[in-house]
Short mmCIF file of C-alpha atoms and ligand atoms in Angstrom, two decimals:
data_model
loop_
_atom_site.label_atom_id
_atom_site.label_comp_id
_atom_site.label_asym_id
_atom_site.label_seq_id
_atom_site.Cartn_x
_atom_site.Cartn_y
_atom_site.Cartn_z
CA MET F 166 26.21 1.81 -16.28
CA PHE F 167 24.18 4.75 -17.52
CA PHE F 168 20.66 4.60 -18.89
CA ASN F 169 18.63 7.24 -20.61
CA ILE F 170 15.17 7.66 -19.22
CA ILE F 171 12.61 7.96 -21.91
CA LEU F 172 9.44 9.57 -20.74
CA ALA F 173 6.50 9.17 -23.01
CA SER F 174 4.70 12.42 -23.66
CA PRO F 175 1.19 12.66 -22.16
CA ALA F 176 -0.33 12.39 -25.61
CA SER F 177 1.57 9.30 -26.75
CA GLY F 178 -0.54 6.29 -27.58
CA SER F 179 -3.68 8.38 -27.44
CA VAL F 180 -6.55 8.55 -29.88
CA ASP F 181 -6.64 11.63 -32.09
CA LEU F 182 -9.93 13.30 -31.28
CA GLY F 183 -9.99 15.60 -34.28
CA TRP F 184 -11.41 19.09 -33.89
CA ASN F 185 -14.92 18.01 -34.88
CA LEU F 186 -15.64 15.80 -31.92
CA ALA F 187 -13.87 18.10 -29.50
CA ALA F 188 -15.92 21.03 -30.76
CA MET F 189 -19.15 19.05 -30.51
CA LEU F 190 -18.75 17.81 -26.96
CA SER F 191 -18.82 19.93 -23.88
CA ILE F 192 -18.10 18.86 -20.32
CA PRO F 193 -21.75 19.43 -19.28
CA ASP F 194 -22.81 17.06 -22.11
CA LEU F 195 -20.50 14.38 -20.75
CA ILE F 196 -21.75 14.87 -17.20
CA LYS F 197 -25.36 14.65 -18.41
CA LYS F 198 -24.64 11.44 -20.31
CA LYS F 199 -23.12 9.73 -17.26
CA ARG F 200 -25.74 11.25 -14.97
CA ASP F 201 -28.43 9.59 -17.12
CA GLY F 202 -26.69 6.22 -16.87
CA GLU F 203 -25.23 6.09 -20.38
CA LYS F 204 -21.89 4.62 -21.33
CA LEU F 205 -19.12 7.13 -22.13
CA SER F 206 -17.09 6.48 -25.27
CA ASP F 207 -13.29 6.33 -25.29
CA GLU F 208 -13.15 9.81 -26.84
CA GLU F 209 -15.47 11.25 -24.20
CA ILE F 210 -13.44 9.82 -21.32
CA LYS F 211 -10.27 11.11 -22.95
CA LEU F 212 -11.78 14.57 -23.32
CA PHE F 213 -12.80 14.64 -19.66
CA ILE F 214 -9.40 13.51 -18.36
CA GLU F 215 -7.61 16.00 -20.62
CA ALA F 216 -9.81 18.80 -19.27
CA VAL F 217 -9.03 17.71 -15.68
CA THR F 218 -5.29 17.66 -16.40
CA ALA F 219 -5.21 20.95 -18.30
CA ASN F 220 -7.24 22.60 -15.55
CA THR F 221 -9.92 23.64 -18.04
CA ALA F 222 -12.68 21.68 -16.28
CA GLN F 223 -14.20 23.64 -13.41
CA PRO F 224 -13.99 22.03 -9.94
CA CYS F 225 -17.81 21.81 -9.84
CA GLN F 226 -17.79 19.94 -13.17
CA ILE F 227 -15.18 17.48 -11.96
CA GLY F 228 -17.14 16.95 -8.74
CA ALA F 229 -20.37 16.41 -10.71
CA MET F 230 -18.75 13.87 -13.01
CA LEU F 231 -17.23 12.02 -10.04
CA MET F 232 -20.65 11.83 -8.41
CA ALA F 233 -22.25 10.67 -11.68
CA ILE F 234 -19.63 7.89 -11.94
CA TYR F 235 -20.11 7.05 -8.27
CA LEU F 236 -23.90 6.71 -8.67
CA ARG F 237 -24.09 5.19 -12.17
CA GLY F 238 -20.91 3.11 -12.19
CA MET F 239 -18.90 2.26 -15.28
CA GLU F 240 -18.72 -0.77 -17.55
CA SER F 241 -15.48 -2.68 -17.73
CA ALA F 242 -14.49 -1.06 -21.07
CA GLU F 243 -15.07 2.42 -19.59
CA ILE F 244 -12.89 1.56 -16.57
CA GLN F 245 -10.12 0.39 -18.91
CA THR F 246 -10.23 3.66 -20.84
CA LEU F 247 -10.44 5.78 -17.69
CA THR F 248 -7.37 3.99 -16.30
CA ARG F 249 -5.38 4.35 -19.52
CA GLU F 250 -6.24 8.03 -19.98
CA MET F 251 -5.38 8.80 -16.35
CA MET F 252 -2.04 7.02 -16.81
CA LEU F 253 -1.33 9.05 -19.96
CA SER F 254 -2.11 12.36 -18.20
CA GLY F 255 1.55 12.57 -17.10
CA ASP F 256 4.95 10.97 -17.56
CA VAL F 257 5.18 7.25 -18.21
CA MET F 258 8.46 5.72 -17.12
CA SER F 259 10.55 3.65 -19.48
CA TRP F 260 13.23 1.14 -18.50
CA PRO F 261 16.29 -0.35 -20.17
CA ASN F 262 15.42 -3.27 -22.44
CA GLU F 263 17.26 -5.81 -20.30
CA TRP F 264 14.87 -5.09 -17.39
CA LYS F 265 11.72 -5.50 -19.47
CA LYS F 266 10.48 -8.67 -17.77
CA LEU F 267 11.78 -7.86 -14.31
CA VAL F 268 10.15 -4.58 -13.25
CA VAL F 269 7.60 -5.37 -10.53
CA ASP F 270 5.60 -3.73 -7.76
CA LYS F 271 2.81 -4.48 -5.32
CA HIS F 272 -0.10 -2.46 -4.03
CA SER F 273 -2.01 -3.03 -0.82
CA THR F 274 -5.48 -1.63 -0.20
CA GLY F 275 -4.35 -0.67 3.31
CA GLY F 276 -3.91 -2.54 6.55
CA VAL F 277 -2.95 -2.27 10.21
CA GLY F 278 0.70 -3.02 10.94
CA ASP F 279 1.16 -3.61 7.21
CA LYS F 280 4.94 -3.47 6.78
CA VAL F 281 5.03 -5.97 3.91
CA SER F 282 6.62 -3.49 1.44
CA LEU F 283 9.65 -2.93 3.68
CA VAL F 284 10.51 -6.63 3.51
CA LEU F 285 9.13 -7.50 0.08
CA ALA F 286 10.92 -4.82 -1.99
CA PRO F 287 14.45 -5.85 -0.89
CA ALA F 288 13.55 -9.56 -1.04
CA LEU F 289 12.47 -9.17 -4.67
CA ALA F 290 15.61 -7.18 -5.47
CA ALA F 291 17.64 -10.04 -3.98
CA CYS F 292 15.82 -12.35 -6.45
CA ARG F 293 17.01 -10.17 -9.43
CA CYS F 294 13.80 -8.13 -9.83
CA LYS F 295 13.75 -4.36 -10.31
CA VAL F 296 11.32 -2.77 -7.87
CA PRO F 297 10.43 0.93 -8.31
CA MET F 298 7.97 0.85 -5.43
CA ILE F 299 5.84 3.98 -5.39
CA SER F 300 4.10 4.08 -2.03
CA GLY F 301 1.71 6.31 -0.15
CA ARG F 302 1.20 7.91 3.22
CA GLY F 303 -1.22 6.76 5.91
CA LEU F 304 -4.91 7.01 5.03
CA ALA F 305 -7.57 7.06 7.78
CA HIS F 306 -6.56 4.44 10.39
CA THR F 307 -4.20 2.58 8.02
CA GLY F 308 -0.47 3.26 8.10
CA GLY F 309 1.63 4.46 5.15
CA THR F 310 4.93 2.98 4.01
CA LEU F 311 6.42 6.45 3.41
CA ASP F 312 5.65 7.57 6.96
CA LYS F 313 7.31 4.41 8.30
CA LEU F 314 10.48 4.92 6.27
CA GLU F 315 10.71 8.59 7.24
CA SER F 316 11.20 7.50 10.85
CA ILE F 317 14.72 6.47 9.73
CA PRO F 318 16.95 9.58 9.99
CA GLY F 319 17.98 10.76 6.52
CA PHE F 320 15.64 8.51 4.49
CA ASN F 321 14.53 10.54 1.48
CA ILE F 322 11.34 9.31 -0.20
CA GLN F 323 11.55 12.00 -2.88
CA GLN F 324 13.63 10.80 -5.81
CA THR F 325 13.58 12.00 -9.40
CA SER F 326 12.96 9.58 -12.26
CA GLU F 327 16.68 9.70 -13.06
CA GLN F 328 17.59 8.86 -9.47
CA ILE F 329 15.09 5.99 -9.44
CA VAL F 330 16.74 4.44 -12.51
CA GLY F 331 20.15 4.85 -10.87
CA ILE F 332 19.01 3.17 -7.63
CA LEU F 333 17.35 0.30 -9.51
CA ASP F 334 20.53 -0.18 -11.48
CA SER F 335 22.81 -0.27 -8.44
CA VAL F 336 20.53 -1.76 -5.74
CA GLY F 337 17.47 -3.21 -7.47
CA CYS F 338 14.77 -1.56 -5.32
CA CYS F 339 13.65 1.79 -4.02
CA ILE F 340 10.61 2.96 -2.10
CA VAL F 341 9.57 6.46 -3.08
CA GLY F 342 6.66 8.91 -3.14
CA GLN F 343 4.70 9.79 -6.24
CA THR F 344 6.51 12.39 -8.38
CA GLU F 345 4.75 15.60 -9.44
CA ARG F 346 4.70 14.48 -13.05
CA LEU F 347 3.20 11.05 -12.53
CA VAL F 348 -0.57 10.80 -13.15
CA PRO F 349 -1.48 14.46 -12.46
CA ALA F 350 -5.14 13.70 -13.24
CA ASP F 351 -5.25 11.42 -10.19
CA ARG F 352 -3.87 14.13 -7.94
CA VAL F 353 -6.77 16.43 -8.89
CA MET F 354 -9.44 13.73 -8.85
CA TYR F 355 -8.26 12.16 -5.60
CA ALA F 356 -8.48 15.47 -3.74
CA MET F 357 -11.95 16.08 -5.16
CA ARG F 358 -13.14 12.57 -4.32
CA ASP F 359 -12.28 13.28 -0.72
CA ALA F 360 -14.25 16.54 -0.84
CA THR F 361 -17.28 15.04 -2.64
CA SER F 362 -17.71 11.73 -0.75
CA THR F 363 -16.88 9.71 -3.84
CA VAL F 364 -13.80 7.90 -2.52
CA ASP F 365 -15.38 4.44 -2.31
CA SER F 366 -16.36 4.06 -5.95
CA LEU F 367 -15.01 0.91 -7.61
CA PRO F 368 -14.31 2.50 -11.05
CA LEU F 369 -12.61 5.51 -9.42
CA ILE F 370 -10.53 3.36 -7.07
CA THR F 371 -9.49 1.13 -9.97
CA GLY F 372 -8.54 4.07 -12.21
CA SER F 373 -6.61 5.73 -9.40
CA ILE F 374 -4.59 2.69 -8.31
CA ILE F 375 -3.87 1.08 -11.67
CA SER F 376 -3.10 4.29 -13.59
CA LYS F 377 -0.22 4.96 -11.18
CA LYS F 378 1.08 1.42 -11.56
CA GLY F 379 0.73 1.73 -15.35
CA ALA F 380 2.85 4.89 -15.30
CA GLU F 381 5.62 2.81 -13.67
CA SER F 382 5.64 0.63 -16.84
CA LEU F 383 5.63 -2.56 -14.82
CA SER F 384 6.12 -6.06 -16.15
CA ALA F 385 4.19 -7.59 -13.25
CA LEU F 386 2.02 -6.30 -10.42
CA VAL F 387 0.53 -8.00 -7.39
CA LEU F 388 -2.36 -6.55 -5.41
CA ASP F 389 -2.93 -7.32 -1.76
CA VAL F 390 -6.67 -6.75 -1.45
CA LYS F 391 -7.67 -6.87 2.18
CA PHE F 392 -11.00 -7.76 3.73
CA GLY F 393 -12.18 -7.74 7.33
CA ARG F 394 -13.07 -5.24 10.04
CA ALA F 395 -9.78 -3.29 9.76
CA ALA F 396 -9.89 -3.15 5.93
CA LEU F 397 -11.64 -0.79 3.51
CA TYR F 398 -13.80 -3.73 2.36
CA LYS F 399 -15.32 -5.70 5.20
CA ASP F 400 -16.32 -8.92 3.44
CA LEU F 401 -14.59 -11.33 1.10
CA GLN F 402 -17.15 -10.94 -1.68
CA SER F 403 -16.71 -7.15 -2.05
CA ALA F 404 -12.91 -7.50 -1.84
CA ARG F 405 -13.13 -10.15 -4.57
CA GLU F 406 -15.09 -7.76 -6.78
CA LEU F 407 -12.50 -5.00 -6.33
CA ALA F 408 -9.65 -7.47 -6.88
CA GLN F 409 -11.15 -8.67 -10.16
CA LEU F 410 -11.59 -5.09 -11.44
CA LEU F 411 -8.02 -4.21 -10.48
CA VAL F 412 -6.63 -7.38 -12.07
CA ASP F 413 -8.59 -6.76 -15.29
CA ALA F 414 -7.48 -3.13 -15.47
CA GLY F 415 -3.82 -4.05 -14.86
CA ASN F 416 -3.85 -6.82 -17.45
CA GLY F 417 -5.66 -4.43 -19.81
CA LEU F 418 -2.64 -2.12 -19.64
CA GLY F 419 -0.37 -5.04 -20.54
CA ILE F 420 0.92 -5.60 -16.98
CA ARG F 421 0.78 -9.22 -15.79
CA THR F 422 -1.40 -8.63 -12.75
CA GLY F 423 -2.47 -10.95 -9.94
CA ALA F 424 -4.11 -10.47 -6.55
CA ALA F 425 -4.17 -12.05 -3.13
CA LEU F 426 -7.23 -11.64 -0.94
CA SER F 427 -5.98 -11.40 2.62
CA GLN F 428 -7.69 -11.16 5.97
CA MET F 429 -7.32 -7.91 7.93
CA GLU F 430 -8.86 -8.47 11.36
CA CYS F 431 -6.00 -8.22 13.86
CA THR F 432 -2.64 -6.62 13.01
CA ILE F 433 0.05 -7.89 10.66
CA GLY F 434 2.89 -8.87 12.96
CA ARG F 435 3.03 -7.50 16.50
CA CYS F 436 3.84 -3.83 15.99
CA VAL F 437 1.73 -0.90 14.83
CA GLY F 438 3.20 2.59 14.49
CA ASN F 439 5.95 3.98 12.33
CA SER F 440 9.31 3.41 14.15
CA LEU F 441 8.03 0.21 15.75
CA GLU F 442 7.14 -1.19 12.34
CA VAL F 443 10.58 -0.33 10.97
CA ILE F 444 12.12 -2.27 13.86
CA GLU F 445 9.83 -5.26 13.21
CA SER F 446 10.68 -5.15 9.49
CA LEU F 447 14.42 -5.11 10.24
CA GLU F 448 13.98 -8.04 12.63
CA THR F 449 12.09 -9.88 9.88
CA LEU F 450 14.94 -9.20 7.44
CA LYS F 451 17.28 -10.64 10.10
CA GLY F 452 15.25 -13.87 10.03
CA ASN F 453 13.16 -13.23 13.15
CA GLY F 454 9.90 -12.25 11.49
CA PRO F 455 6.41 -13.20 12.66
CA ASP F 456 4.71 -16.01 10.70
CA ASP F 457 1.80 -13.93 9.39
CA LEU F 458 4.09 -11.24 7.95
CA MET F 459 6.31 -13.88 6.36
CA GLU F 460 3.27 -15.61 4.88
CA LEU F 461 2.22 -12.41 3.11
CA VAL F 462 5.76 -11.56 1.95
CA GLU F 463 6.30 -15.08 0.58
CA THR F 464 2.92 -15.27 -1.14
CA LEU F 465 3.03 -11.84 -2.78
CA GLY F 466 6.72 -12.21 -3.69
CA GLY F 467 6.21 -15.76 -4.96
CA MET F 468 3.36 -14.58 -7.20
CA LEU F 469 5.54 -11.85 -8.69
CA LEU F 470 8.44 -14.23 -9.32
CA MET F 471 5.99 -16.51 -11.10
CA MET F 472 4.47 -13.71 -13.16
CA THR F 473 7.91 -12.53 -14.32
CA GLY F 474 8.77 -16.11 -15.33
CA LEU F 475 11.71 -16.30 -12.90
CA VAL F 476 10.11 -19.42 -11.36
CA SER F 477 7.59 -21.87 -12.75
CA ASP F 478 5.29 -22.32 -9.77
CA LEU F 479 4.12 -20.51 -6.68
CA SER F 480 5.75 -22.83 -4.16
CA GLU F 481 9.17 -22.34 -5.80
CA GLY F 482 8.60 -18.57 -5.77
CA LYS F 483 7.69 -18.61 -2.07
CA LYS F 484 10.77 -20.66 -1.28
CA GLN F 485 13.10 -18.27 -3.12
CA ILE F 486 11.65 -15.31 -1.21
CA SER F 487 11.95 -17.15 2.09
CA ASP F 488 15.56 -18.12 1.30
CA VAL F 489 16.71 -14.55 0.58
CA VAL F 490 15.06 -13.30 3.78
CA ILE F 491 16.39 -16.07 6.02
CA GLY F 492 19.83 -16.02 4.34
CA GLY F 493 20.31 -12.25 4.76
CA ALA F 494 20.46 -11.24 1.06
CA ALA F 495 17.27 -9.18 1.43
CA LEU F 496 18.73 -7.39 4.49
CA SER F 497 21.80 -6.39 2.46
CA LYS F 498 19.49 -4.96 -0.22
CA PHE F 499 17.56 -3.00 2.42
CA GLN F 500 20.83 -1.58 3.77
CA ALA F 501 21.95 -0.57 0.26
CA MET F 502 18.53 0.95 -0.46
CA MET F 503 18.65 3.05 2.73
CA GLN F 504 22.08 4.36 1.76
CA ALA F 505 21.00 5.08 -1.81
CA GLN F 506 18.03 7.04 -0.44
CA GLY F 507 20.06 9.29 1.81
CA VAL F 508 20.68 7.39 5.07
CA ALA F 509 24.27 7.75 6.35
CA SER F 510 26.26 4.55 5.74
CA GLU F 511 27.09 4.08 9.49
CA THR F 512 23.38 4.46 10.37
CA ALA F 513 22.30 1.95 7.69
CA ALA F 514 25.01 -0.51 8.77
CA SER F 515 24.12 -0.14 12.43
CA LEU F 516 20.38 -0.72 11.82
CA CYS F 517 21.23 -3.87 9.87
CA SER F 518 23.78 -5.30 12.32
CA ALA F 519 22.91 -8.35 14.42
CA HIS F 520 22.80 -6.69 17.83
CA THR F 521 21.48 -3.22 17.16
CA ASP F 522 20.29 -0.85 19.79
CA TYR F 523 17.50 0.44 17.55
CA TYR F 524 16.71 3.31 19.87
CA SER F 525 20.19 4.76 19.52
CA ILE F 526 19.00 5.66 16.00
CA LEU F 527 15.19 5.65 15.91
CA ARG F 528 13.25 7.86 18.26
CA LYS F 529 11.65 6.12 21.22
CA SER F 530 8.45 7.58 22.67
CA GLU F 531 8.87 9.40 25.98
CA HIS F 532 6.31 7.16 27.67
CA GLN F 533 5.26 3.51 27.58
CA MET F 534 2.38 1.85 29.39
CA GLU F 535 1.51 -1.84 29.65
CA LEU F 536 -2.11 -2.98 29.56
CA LYS F 537 -3.01 -6.11 31.56
CA ALA F 538 -5.30 -9.04 30.69
CA SER F 539 -8.42 -8.97 32.85
CA ALA F 540 -8.93 -12.78 32.97
CA ASP F 541 -7.14 -16.12 32.64
CA GLY F 542 -7.73 -17.91 29.35
CA VAL F 543 -6.87 -18.23 25.68
CA VAL F 544 -6.59 -15.15 23.43
CA GLN F 545 -9.48 -15.52 20.97
CA ASP F 546 -9.40 -12.14 19.30
CA ILE F 547 -7.43 -8.91 19.06
CA ASP F 548 -9.30 -6.13 17.29
CA GLY F 549 -6.79 -4.44 14.97
CA LEU F 550 -9.21 -1.67 14.07
CA ILE F 551 -9.49 -0.49 17.68
CA LEU F 552 -5.69 -0.53 18.13
CA ALA F 553 -5.19 1.40 14.90
CA GLN F 554 -7.86 3.98 15.68
CA VAL F 555 -6.48 4.72 19.15
CA ILE F 556 -2.83 5.06 18.12
CA HIS F 557 -3.91 7.14 15.12
CA LYS F 558 -5.53 9.61 17.55
CA LEU F 559 -2.42 9.56 19.75
CA GLY F 560 -0.42 10.95 16.80
CA ALA F 561 0.75 7.91 14.79
CA GLY F 562 -1.52 9.01 11.91
CA ARG F 563 -2.79 12.30 10.57
CA SER F 564 -6.30 13.71 10.50
CA LYS F 565 -5.54 16.07 7.59
CA ALA F 566 -3.22 15.72 4.60
CA GLY F 567 0.12 17.45 5.17
CA MET F 568 0.08 17.19 8.97
CA PRO F 569 3.18 15.66 10.58
CA VAL F 570 2.96 12.27 12.31
CA ASN F 571 4.70 11.29 15.52
CA HIS F 572 6.95 8.41 14.42
CA SER F 573 7.50 7.18 17.97
CA VAL F 574 3.81 6.56 18.80
CA GLY F 575 2.51 3.01 18.46
CA ALA F 576 1.64 -0.25 20.10
CA GLU F 577 3.37 -3.61 20.55
CA LEU F 578 1.33 -6.74 21.04
CA LEU F 579 2.85 -8.89 23.77
CA VAL F 580 0.52 -11.86 23.15
CA SER F 581 -0.70 -13.66 20.03
CA LEU F 582 -3.94 -15.26 18.95
CA GLY F 583 -4.46 -18.70 20.47
CA GLN F 584 -1.97 -18.07 23.29
CA ARG F 585 -2.85 -18.85 26.93
CA VAL F 586 -2.60 -15.82 29.23
CA LYS F 587 -2.89 -15.26 32.97
CA LYS F 588 -5.02 -12.54 34.52
CA GLY F 589 -2.79 -9.50 35.12
CA ALA F 590 -0.25 -10.45 32.42
CA SER F 591 0.80 -7.62 30.10
CA TRP F 592 -0.77 -7.98 26.65
CA LEU F 593 -0.07 -4.59 25.03
CA ARG F 594 2.71 -2.01 25.35
CA LEU F 595 1.51 1.41 24.31
CA HIS F 596 4.13 3.98 23.20
CA TYR F 597 2.85 7.53 23.56
CA GLU F 598 3.81 11.17 24.06
CA ASP F 599 1.45 14.12 23.85
CA PRO F 600 -1.51 13.55 24.01
CA ALA F 601 -1.46 10.80 26.62
CA PRO F 602 -4.20 8.17 26.22
CA SER F 603 -7.46 9.16 27.89
CA GLN F 604 -9.31 6.84 30.27
CA ASP F 605 -11.86 6.28 27.54
CA GLN F 606 -9.15 5.23 25.09
CA ILE F 607 -7.71 2.78 27.60
CA VAL F 608 -11.17 1.25 28.05
CA GLN F 609 -11.45 1.02 24.26
CA LEU F 610 -8.07 -0.70 24.01
CA GLN F 611 -9.02 -3.22 26.70
CA LYS F 612 -12.07 -4.10 24.62
CA ALA F 613 -9.75 -5.02 21.74
CA LEU F 614 -8.61 -8.14 23.62
CA THR F 615 -10.97 -11.13 23.91
CA VAL F 616 -9.86 -13.92 26.22
CA ASP F 617 -12.09 -16.92 26.84
CA HIS F 618 -11.95 -19.72 29.35
CA SER F 619 -11.50 -22.59 26.92
CA GLU F 620 -8.72 -24.99 27.73
CA THR F 621 -7.47 -25.44 24.18
CA THR F 622 -4.99 -23.20 22.43
CA GLN F 623 -5.43 -22.67 18.67
CA GLN F 624 -3.28 -22.83 15.56
CA ARG F 625 -2.75 -19.58 13.65
CA GLN F 626 -5.02 -19.31 10.62
CA SER F 627 -3.68 -18.44 7.20
CA LEU F 628 -4.11 -14.74 6.28
CA VAL F 629 -4.34 -15.37 2.54
CA ALA F 630 -7.82 -16.58 1.63
CA GLU F 631 -7.55 -16.62 -2.18
CA VAL F 632 -5.04 -15.96 -4.92
CA LEU F 633 -5.92 -14.70 -8.43
CA LEU F 634 -3.23 -15.25 -11.05
CA PRO F 635 -3.33 -14.10 -14.70
CA GLN F 636 -3.88 -16.90 -17.27
N1 URA V 893 -5.21 4.24 -3.20
C1 URA V 893 -5.20 5.04 -4.30
O1 URA V 893 -4.15 5.40 -4.79
N2 URA V 893 -6.37 5.43 -4.81
C2 URA V 893 -7.55 5.04 -4.31
O2 URA V 893 -8.57 5.40 -4.85
C3 URA V 893 -7.55 4.20 -3.17
C4 URA V 893 -6.36 3.82 -2.64
#
């Protein structure tokens, strides 16, 4: 089957400014207005975003406006317009009519060991959805889906719009990087936010995330908004505030948008680090996944199936996702997706076979070291932030955009929360190369494990604290 891709022009759907208004307003006027705490009109936001995209706004003017937005905030209507105008700054994808209700994606605000996308995208494809998942690279201590997938030899995250349509037609899902032509205003603003300390602004985060999802022309979107010590937002209340803004902005663009608020204290699953997380994802797709990862995949997938109308309630959605993972249909989709994105067919088949020697394909680190529990007792806590920060410094993450990562570096938890351990038992296997962990880093890692002397073991707590669904 062949489909034409129709890309809306940047100006489509936009308000005609007319020469009068454009002539009257200058960028310094707009900056002054926001600086003084006034609300920007739709036309003023449009003018600013057009100037950013056309490169006619000076970097200092963009930086000043970002800071004004950071300090003064934006009303909900301004955030809606900002998001829409950012989306319209580049290509907007268009899908065949028969997919209209089925095109879905998810966004996570960043976690440790967060490999949900690798399982969720093929599971949704196995439930008849079309999933053009546009993912990112690691940010700060959090891992990036694209970095994980690039640990698979041959996996190509760069696909054109035409190739994406072809893969969705034949497989149902792909996981790709942002194309050059998608939301160019965000590319400029994101780089400047980094340079002007305006990254953690709710209106700017909302515009950045939702404009890119809007450009994918989704039918439904689910947001995994994390809270806890290893998340961007530390407490439930601030995560709730971000989630509500994101949900409103998504629904404002006509995308059925929901959110799950999920805890990010430890790690998701047992592995952190690029190749290790690919292995854990493949094991999950073979039916051997950890409960916390499966809980997130089922909840987020179930919400999307509900929002597309493929199921009528969340529990039915969760069950369908669980069935395609346990039954192997999602694994077949992952295999087909790898092949469609450049992985040799023997490699894809071997990674998906029941008794794979993963390290005959994925690179194993030259060195491993096991850390030992210092007391008998029950595991009360494992600090995911410490684990992530140490392995990031050992090369699993990057300190500057564009730097390579070492796919083989990472850590495997050998114990779980609530488990009884003996003094001297191994609790963490560290995979490293150059640099080797310093003594100080080993001391740090040991502090990540809290064992107490209580006699009772504990049940695992649910990761998902709240779910927001559109009306
Ligand atoms: N991810 C984005 O794409 N933008 C942000 O502002 C934050 C996370």
